[in-house]
mmCIF file of C-alpha atoms in Angstrom:
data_model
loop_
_atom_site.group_PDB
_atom_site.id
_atom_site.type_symbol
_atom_site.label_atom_id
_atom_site.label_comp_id
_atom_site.label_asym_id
_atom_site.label_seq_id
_atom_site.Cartn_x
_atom_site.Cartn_y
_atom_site.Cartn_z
ATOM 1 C CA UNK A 1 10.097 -4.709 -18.409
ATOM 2 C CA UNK A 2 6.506 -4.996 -17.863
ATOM 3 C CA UNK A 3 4.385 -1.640 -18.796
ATOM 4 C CA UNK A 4 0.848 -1.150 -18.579
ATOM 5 C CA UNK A 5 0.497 2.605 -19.860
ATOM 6 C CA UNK A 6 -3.359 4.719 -19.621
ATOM 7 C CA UNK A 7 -4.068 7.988 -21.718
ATOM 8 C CA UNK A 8 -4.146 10.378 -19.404
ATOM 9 C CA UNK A 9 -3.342 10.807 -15.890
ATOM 10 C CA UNK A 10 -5.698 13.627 -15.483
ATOM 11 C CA UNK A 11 -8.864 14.534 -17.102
ATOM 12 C CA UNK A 12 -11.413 17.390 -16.149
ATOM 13 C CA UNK A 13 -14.474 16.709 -18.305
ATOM 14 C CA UNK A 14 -18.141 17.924 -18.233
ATOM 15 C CA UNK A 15 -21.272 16.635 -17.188
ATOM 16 C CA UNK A 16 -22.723 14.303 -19.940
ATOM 17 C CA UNK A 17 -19.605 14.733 -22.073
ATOM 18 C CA UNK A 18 -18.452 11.107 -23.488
ATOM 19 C CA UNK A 19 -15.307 9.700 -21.994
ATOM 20 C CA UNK A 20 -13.075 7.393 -23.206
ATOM 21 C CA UNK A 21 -10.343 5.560 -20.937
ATOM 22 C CA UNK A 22 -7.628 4.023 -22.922
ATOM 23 C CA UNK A 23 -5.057 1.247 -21.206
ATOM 24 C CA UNK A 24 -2.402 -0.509 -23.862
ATOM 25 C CA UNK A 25 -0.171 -2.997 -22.411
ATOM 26 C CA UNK A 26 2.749 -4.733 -24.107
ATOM 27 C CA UNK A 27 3.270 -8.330 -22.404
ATOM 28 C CA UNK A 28 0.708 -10.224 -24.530
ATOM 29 C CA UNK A 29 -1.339 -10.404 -21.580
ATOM 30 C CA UNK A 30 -4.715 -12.045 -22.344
ATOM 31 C CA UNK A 31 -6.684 -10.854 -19.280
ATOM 32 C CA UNK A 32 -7.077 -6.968 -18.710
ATOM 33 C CA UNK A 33 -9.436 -4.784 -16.066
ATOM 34 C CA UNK A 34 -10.363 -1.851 -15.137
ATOM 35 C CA UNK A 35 -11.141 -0.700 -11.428
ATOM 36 C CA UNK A 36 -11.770 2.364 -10.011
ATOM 37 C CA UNK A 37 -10.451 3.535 -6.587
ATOM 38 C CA UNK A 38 -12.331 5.803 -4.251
ATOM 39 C CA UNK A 39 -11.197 6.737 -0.676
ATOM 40 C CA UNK A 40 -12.880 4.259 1.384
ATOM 41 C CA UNK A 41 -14.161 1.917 -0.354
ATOM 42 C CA UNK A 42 -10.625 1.071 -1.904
ATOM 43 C CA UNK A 43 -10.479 -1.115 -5.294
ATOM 44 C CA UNK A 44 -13.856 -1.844 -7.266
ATOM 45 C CA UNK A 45 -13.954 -3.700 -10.728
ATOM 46 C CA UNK A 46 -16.028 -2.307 -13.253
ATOM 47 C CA UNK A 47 -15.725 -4.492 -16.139
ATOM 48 C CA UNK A 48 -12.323 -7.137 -17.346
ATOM 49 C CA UNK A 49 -11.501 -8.946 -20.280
ATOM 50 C CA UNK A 50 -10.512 -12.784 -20.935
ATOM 51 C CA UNK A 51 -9.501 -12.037 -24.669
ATOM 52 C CA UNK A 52 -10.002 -9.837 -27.920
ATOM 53 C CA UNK A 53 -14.049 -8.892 -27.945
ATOM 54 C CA UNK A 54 -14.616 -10.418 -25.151
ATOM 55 C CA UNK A 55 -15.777 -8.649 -21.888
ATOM 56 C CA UNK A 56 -17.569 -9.409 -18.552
ATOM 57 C CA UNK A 57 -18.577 -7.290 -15.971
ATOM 58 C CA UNK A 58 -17.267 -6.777 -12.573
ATOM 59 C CA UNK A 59 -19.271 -5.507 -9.244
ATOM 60 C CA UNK A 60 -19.929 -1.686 -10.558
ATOM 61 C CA UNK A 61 -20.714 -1.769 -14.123
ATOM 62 C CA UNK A 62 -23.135 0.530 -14.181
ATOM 63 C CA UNK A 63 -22.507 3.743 -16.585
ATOM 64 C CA UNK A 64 -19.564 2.271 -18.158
ATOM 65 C CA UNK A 65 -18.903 0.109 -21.373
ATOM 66 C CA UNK A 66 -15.780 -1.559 -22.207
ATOM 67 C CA UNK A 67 -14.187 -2.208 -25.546
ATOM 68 C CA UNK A 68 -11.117 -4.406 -26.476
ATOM 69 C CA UNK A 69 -10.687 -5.205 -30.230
ATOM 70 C CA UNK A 70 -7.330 -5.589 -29.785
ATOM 71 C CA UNK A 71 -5.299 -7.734 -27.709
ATOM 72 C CA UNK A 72 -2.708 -4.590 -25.932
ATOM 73 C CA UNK A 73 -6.141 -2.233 -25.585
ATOM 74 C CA UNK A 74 -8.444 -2.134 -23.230
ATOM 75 C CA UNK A 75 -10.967 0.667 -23.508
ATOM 76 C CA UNK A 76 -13.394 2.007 -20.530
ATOM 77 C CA UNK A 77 -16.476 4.631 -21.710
ATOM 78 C CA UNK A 78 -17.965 6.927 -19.739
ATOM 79 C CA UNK A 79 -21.374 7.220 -22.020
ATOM 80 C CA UNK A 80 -22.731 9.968 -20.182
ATOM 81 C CA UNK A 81 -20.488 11.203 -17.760
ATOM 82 C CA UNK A 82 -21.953 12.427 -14.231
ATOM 83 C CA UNK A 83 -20.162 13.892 -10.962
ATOM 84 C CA UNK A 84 -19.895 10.813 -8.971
ATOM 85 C CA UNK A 85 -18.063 9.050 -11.527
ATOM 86 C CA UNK A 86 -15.326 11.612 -10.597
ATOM 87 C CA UNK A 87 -12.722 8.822 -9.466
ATOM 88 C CA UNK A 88 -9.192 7.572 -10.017
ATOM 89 C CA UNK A 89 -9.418 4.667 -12.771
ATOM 90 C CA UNK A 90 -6.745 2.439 -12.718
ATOM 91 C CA UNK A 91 -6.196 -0.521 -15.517
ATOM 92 C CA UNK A 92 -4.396 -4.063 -15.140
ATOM 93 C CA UNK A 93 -3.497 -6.697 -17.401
ATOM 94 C CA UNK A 94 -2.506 -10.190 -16.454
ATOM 95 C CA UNK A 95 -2.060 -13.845 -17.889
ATOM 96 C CA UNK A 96 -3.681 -15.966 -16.494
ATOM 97 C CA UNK A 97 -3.644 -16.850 -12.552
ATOM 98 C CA UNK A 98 -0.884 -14.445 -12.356
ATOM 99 C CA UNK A 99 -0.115 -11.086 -10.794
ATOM 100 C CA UNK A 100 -1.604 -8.265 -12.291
ATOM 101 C CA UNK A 101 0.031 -5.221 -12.863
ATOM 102 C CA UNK A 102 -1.206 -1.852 -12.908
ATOM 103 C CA UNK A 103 -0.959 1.334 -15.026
ATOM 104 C CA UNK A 104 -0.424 4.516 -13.694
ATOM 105 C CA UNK A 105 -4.344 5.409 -13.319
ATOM 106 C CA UNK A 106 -6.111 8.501 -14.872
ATOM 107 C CA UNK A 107 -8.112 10.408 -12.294
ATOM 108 C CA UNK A 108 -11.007 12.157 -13.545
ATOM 109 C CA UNK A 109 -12.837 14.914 -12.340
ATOM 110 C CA UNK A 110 -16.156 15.277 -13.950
ATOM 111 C CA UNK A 111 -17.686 18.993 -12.936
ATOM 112 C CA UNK B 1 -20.398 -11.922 -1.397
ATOM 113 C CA UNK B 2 -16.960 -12.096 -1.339
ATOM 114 C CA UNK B 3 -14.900 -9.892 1.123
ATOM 115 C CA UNK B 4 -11.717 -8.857 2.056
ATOM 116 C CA UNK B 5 -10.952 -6.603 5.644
ATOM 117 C CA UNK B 6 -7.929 -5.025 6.511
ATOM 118 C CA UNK B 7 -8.244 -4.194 10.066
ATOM 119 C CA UNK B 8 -6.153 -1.305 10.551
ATOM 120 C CA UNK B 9 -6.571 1.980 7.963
ATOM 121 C CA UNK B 10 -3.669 3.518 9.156
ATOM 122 C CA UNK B 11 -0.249 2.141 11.502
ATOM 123 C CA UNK B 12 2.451 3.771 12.680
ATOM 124 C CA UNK B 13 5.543 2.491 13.536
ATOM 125 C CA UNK B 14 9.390 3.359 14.555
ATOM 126 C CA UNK B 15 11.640 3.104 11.709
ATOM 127 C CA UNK B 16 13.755 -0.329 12.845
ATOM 128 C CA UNK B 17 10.483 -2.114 14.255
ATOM 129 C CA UNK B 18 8.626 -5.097 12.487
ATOM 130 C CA UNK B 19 5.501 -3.746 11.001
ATOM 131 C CA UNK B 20 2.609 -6.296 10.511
ATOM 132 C CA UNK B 21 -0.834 -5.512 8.384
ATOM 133 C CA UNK B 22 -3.566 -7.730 8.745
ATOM 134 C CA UNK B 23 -5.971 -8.949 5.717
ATOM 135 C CA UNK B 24 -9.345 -11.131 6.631
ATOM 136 C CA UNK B 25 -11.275 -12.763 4.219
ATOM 137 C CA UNK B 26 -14.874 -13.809 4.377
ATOM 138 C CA UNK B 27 -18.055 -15.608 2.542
ATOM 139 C CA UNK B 28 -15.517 -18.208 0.228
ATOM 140 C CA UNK B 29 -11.889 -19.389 0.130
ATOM 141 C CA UNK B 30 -9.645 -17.884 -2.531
ATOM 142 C CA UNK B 31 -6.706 -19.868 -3.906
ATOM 143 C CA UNK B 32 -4.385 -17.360 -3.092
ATOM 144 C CA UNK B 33 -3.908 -14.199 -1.827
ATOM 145 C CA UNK B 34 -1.774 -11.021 -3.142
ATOM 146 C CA UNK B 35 0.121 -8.241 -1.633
ATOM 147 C CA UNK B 36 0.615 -4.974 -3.288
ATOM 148 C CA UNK B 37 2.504 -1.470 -2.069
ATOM 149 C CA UNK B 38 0.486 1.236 -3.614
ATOM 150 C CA UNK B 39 1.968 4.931 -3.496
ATOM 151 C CA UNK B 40 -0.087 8.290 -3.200
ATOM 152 C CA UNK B 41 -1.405 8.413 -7.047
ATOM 153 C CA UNK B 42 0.096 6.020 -8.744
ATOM 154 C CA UNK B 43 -0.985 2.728 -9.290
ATOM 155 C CA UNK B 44 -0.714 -0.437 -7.065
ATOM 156 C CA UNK B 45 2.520 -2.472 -7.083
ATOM 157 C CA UNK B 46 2.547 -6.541 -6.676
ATOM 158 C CA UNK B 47 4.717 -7.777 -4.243
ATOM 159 C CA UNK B 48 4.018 -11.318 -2.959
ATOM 160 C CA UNK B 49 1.751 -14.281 -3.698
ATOM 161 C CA UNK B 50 0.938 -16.574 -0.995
ATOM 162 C CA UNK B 51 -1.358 -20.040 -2.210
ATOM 163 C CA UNK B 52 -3.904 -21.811 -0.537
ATOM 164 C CA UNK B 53 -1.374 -24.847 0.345
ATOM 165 C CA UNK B 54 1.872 -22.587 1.913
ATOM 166 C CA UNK B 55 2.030 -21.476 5.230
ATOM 167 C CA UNK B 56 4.374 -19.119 4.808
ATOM 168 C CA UNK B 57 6.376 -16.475 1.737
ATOM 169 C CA UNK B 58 8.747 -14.819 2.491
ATOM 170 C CA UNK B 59 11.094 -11.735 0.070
ATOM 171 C CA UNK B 60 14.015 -10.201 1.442
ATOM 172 C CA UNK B 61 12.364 -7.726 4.416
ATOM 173 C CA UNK B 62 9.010 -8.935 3.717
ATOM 174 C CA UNK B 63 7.111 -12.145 4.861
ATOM 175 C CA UNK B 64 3.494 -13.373 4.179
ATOM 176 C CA UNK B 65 1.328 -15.717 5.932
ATOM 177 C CA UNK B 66 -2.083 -17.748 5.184
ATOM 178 C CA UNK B 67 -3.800 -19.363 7.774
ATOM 179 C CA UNK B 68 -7.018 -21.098 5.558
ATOM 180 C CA UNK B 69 -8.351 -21.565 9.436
ATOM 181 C CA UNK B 70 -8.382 -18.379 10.600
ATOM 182 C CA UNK B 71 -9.229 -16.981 6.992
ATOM 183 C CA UNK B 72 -6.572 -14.633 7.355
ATOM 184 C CA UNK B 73 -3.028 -13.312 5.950
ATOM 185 C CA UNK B 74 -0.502 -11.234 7.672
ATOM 186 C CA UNK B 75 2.129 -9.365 5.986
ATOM 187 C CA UNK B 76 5.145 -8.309 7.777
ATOM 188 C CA UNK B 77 8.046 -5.611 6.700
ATOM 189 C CA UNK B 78 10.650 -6.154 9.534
ATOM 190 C CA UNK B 79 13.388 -3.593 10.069
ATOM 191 C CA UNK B 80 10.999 -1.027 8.132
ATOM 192 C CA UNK B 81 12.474 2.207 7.474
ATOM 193 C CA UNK B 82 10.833 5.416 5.978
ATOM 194 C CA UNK B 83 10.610 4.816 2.619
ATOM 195 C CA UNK B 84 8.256 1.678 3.367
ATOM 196 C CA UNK B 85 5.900 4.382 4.203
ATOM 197 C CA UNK B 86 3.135 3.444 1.958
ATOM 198 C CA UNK B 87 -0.708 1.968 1.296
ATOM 199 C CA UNK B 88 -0.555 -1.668 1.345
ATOM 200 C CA UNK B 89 -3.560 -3.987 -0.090
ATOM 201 C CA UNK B 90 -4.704 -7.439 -0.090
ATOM 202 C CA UNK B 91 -5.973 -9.174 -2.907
ATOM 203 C CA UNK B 92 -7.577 -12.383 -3.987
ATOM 204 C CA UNK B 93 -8.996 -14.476 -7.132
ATOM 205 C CA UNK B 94 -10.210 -17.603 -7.123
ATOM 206 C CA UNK B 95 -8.592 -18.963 -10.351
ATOM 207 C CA UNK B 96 -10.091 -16.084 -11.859
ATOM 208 C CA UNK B 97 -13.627 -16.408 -10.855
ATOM 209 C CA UNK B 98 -13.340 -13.363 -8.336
ATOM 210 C CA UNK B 99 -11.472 -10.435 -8.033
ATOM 211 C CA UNK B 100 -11.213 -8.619 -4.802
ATOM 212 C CA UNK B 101 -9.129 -6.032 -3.152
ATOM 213 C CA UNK B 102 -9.012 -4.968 0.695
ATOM 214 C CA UNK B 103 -9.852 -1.074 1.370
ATOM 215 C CA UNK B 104 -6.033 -0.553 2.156
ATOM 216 C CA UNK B 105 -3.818 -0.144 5.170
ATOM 217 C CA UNK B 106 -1.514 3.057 5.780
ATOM 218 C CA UNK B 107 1.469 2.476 6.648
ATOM 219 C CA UNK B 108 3.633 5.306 8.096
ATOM 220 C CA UNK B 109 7.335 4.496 9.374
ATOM 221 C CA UNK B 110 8.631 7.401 11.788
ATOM 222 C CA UNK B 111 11.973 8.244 11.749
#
């Protein structure tokens, strides 16, 4: 069965702390993203991934970098964390022009 | 830029009635369009994928339309019952080029 897993699915961090996100999925899925969800203004891609080291960035990339060094990891960082990136991430992996499917989400609270 | 509506944040229905979410699309013309059932906190589901060239999808109580005229998809859940009580949210890529998600419609079934 398909499984996109994430860390955490909560995180209380502080102000300018360093965050890191990680997403592992285990389908061999060469495309993988990360979106964060607020009420709203539903779904928002920060940054995806076509393949290893390879990364491009979405509509809200600001105050986030992405790593992915290996093909199951997918790795959002919060460089400098601030309150209103308090939000529910959520990471997907696909192949191809295919479905995506979603991990559980972490939802952070930054105070 | 690209855009996705969902007219309705929140329906209610009577459990046994047909239920039927709207999803708009504006400024391009994806290839296809996704449906996914997303539950409070947890991450979205994929249910159906409609393409540019079919009229109509359709998966046990749930059926999907595309009208590339109208720029619009409805999704229907006929004899809905309680536990389809859920968000549900359109989707599109392009072949990959964009990703975009609807803000979500609410869907509560009354018993």
């Amino acid at each position: 069965d398909v499984k996109v897993t994430q860390s955490s699915r909560y995180l209380v961090k502080r102000t300018g702390e360093k965050v890191f996100l990680e997403c592992v999925q285990d389908m061999d899925h060469e495309n993988m993203f990360w979106y964060r969800q607020d009420p709203g203004l539903g779904l928002r891609l920060i940054y995806f991934s076509y393949d290893v080291k390879m990364k491009e960035k979405g509509d809200i990339p600001e105050g986030y970098s992405v790593s992915r060094e290996k093909k199951e990891r997918f790795s959002l960082i919060l460089e400098s964390a601030s309150t209103n990136q308090t939000s529910m991430y959520l990471c997907a992996s696909r192949v191809s022009t295919d479905t995506q499917y979603f991990g559980p989400g972490t939802r952070l609270t930054v105070l | 830029s690209q855009k996705i509506e969902q007219n309705s944040e929140a329906l209610n229905i009577q459990e046994g009635k047909t239920a039927t979410l709207t999803c708009n699309y504006t400024n391009y013309s994806p290839a296809y369009l996704q449906w996914y059932r997303q539950d409070p906190g947890r991450g979205p589901v994929f249910l159906l994928l409609i393409r540019e060239n079919e009229k109509e999808k359709r998966k046990e109580r749930l059926k999907v339309t595309f009208d590339t005229t109208l720029k619009q998809s409805l999704f229907h859940i006929t004899a809905s019952q309680p536990a389809d009580s859920a968000t549900y949210l359109c989707a599109s890529d392009n072949y990959g080029q964009n990703f975009v998600f609807g803000p979500g419609t609410r869907l509560s079934v009354l018993p």
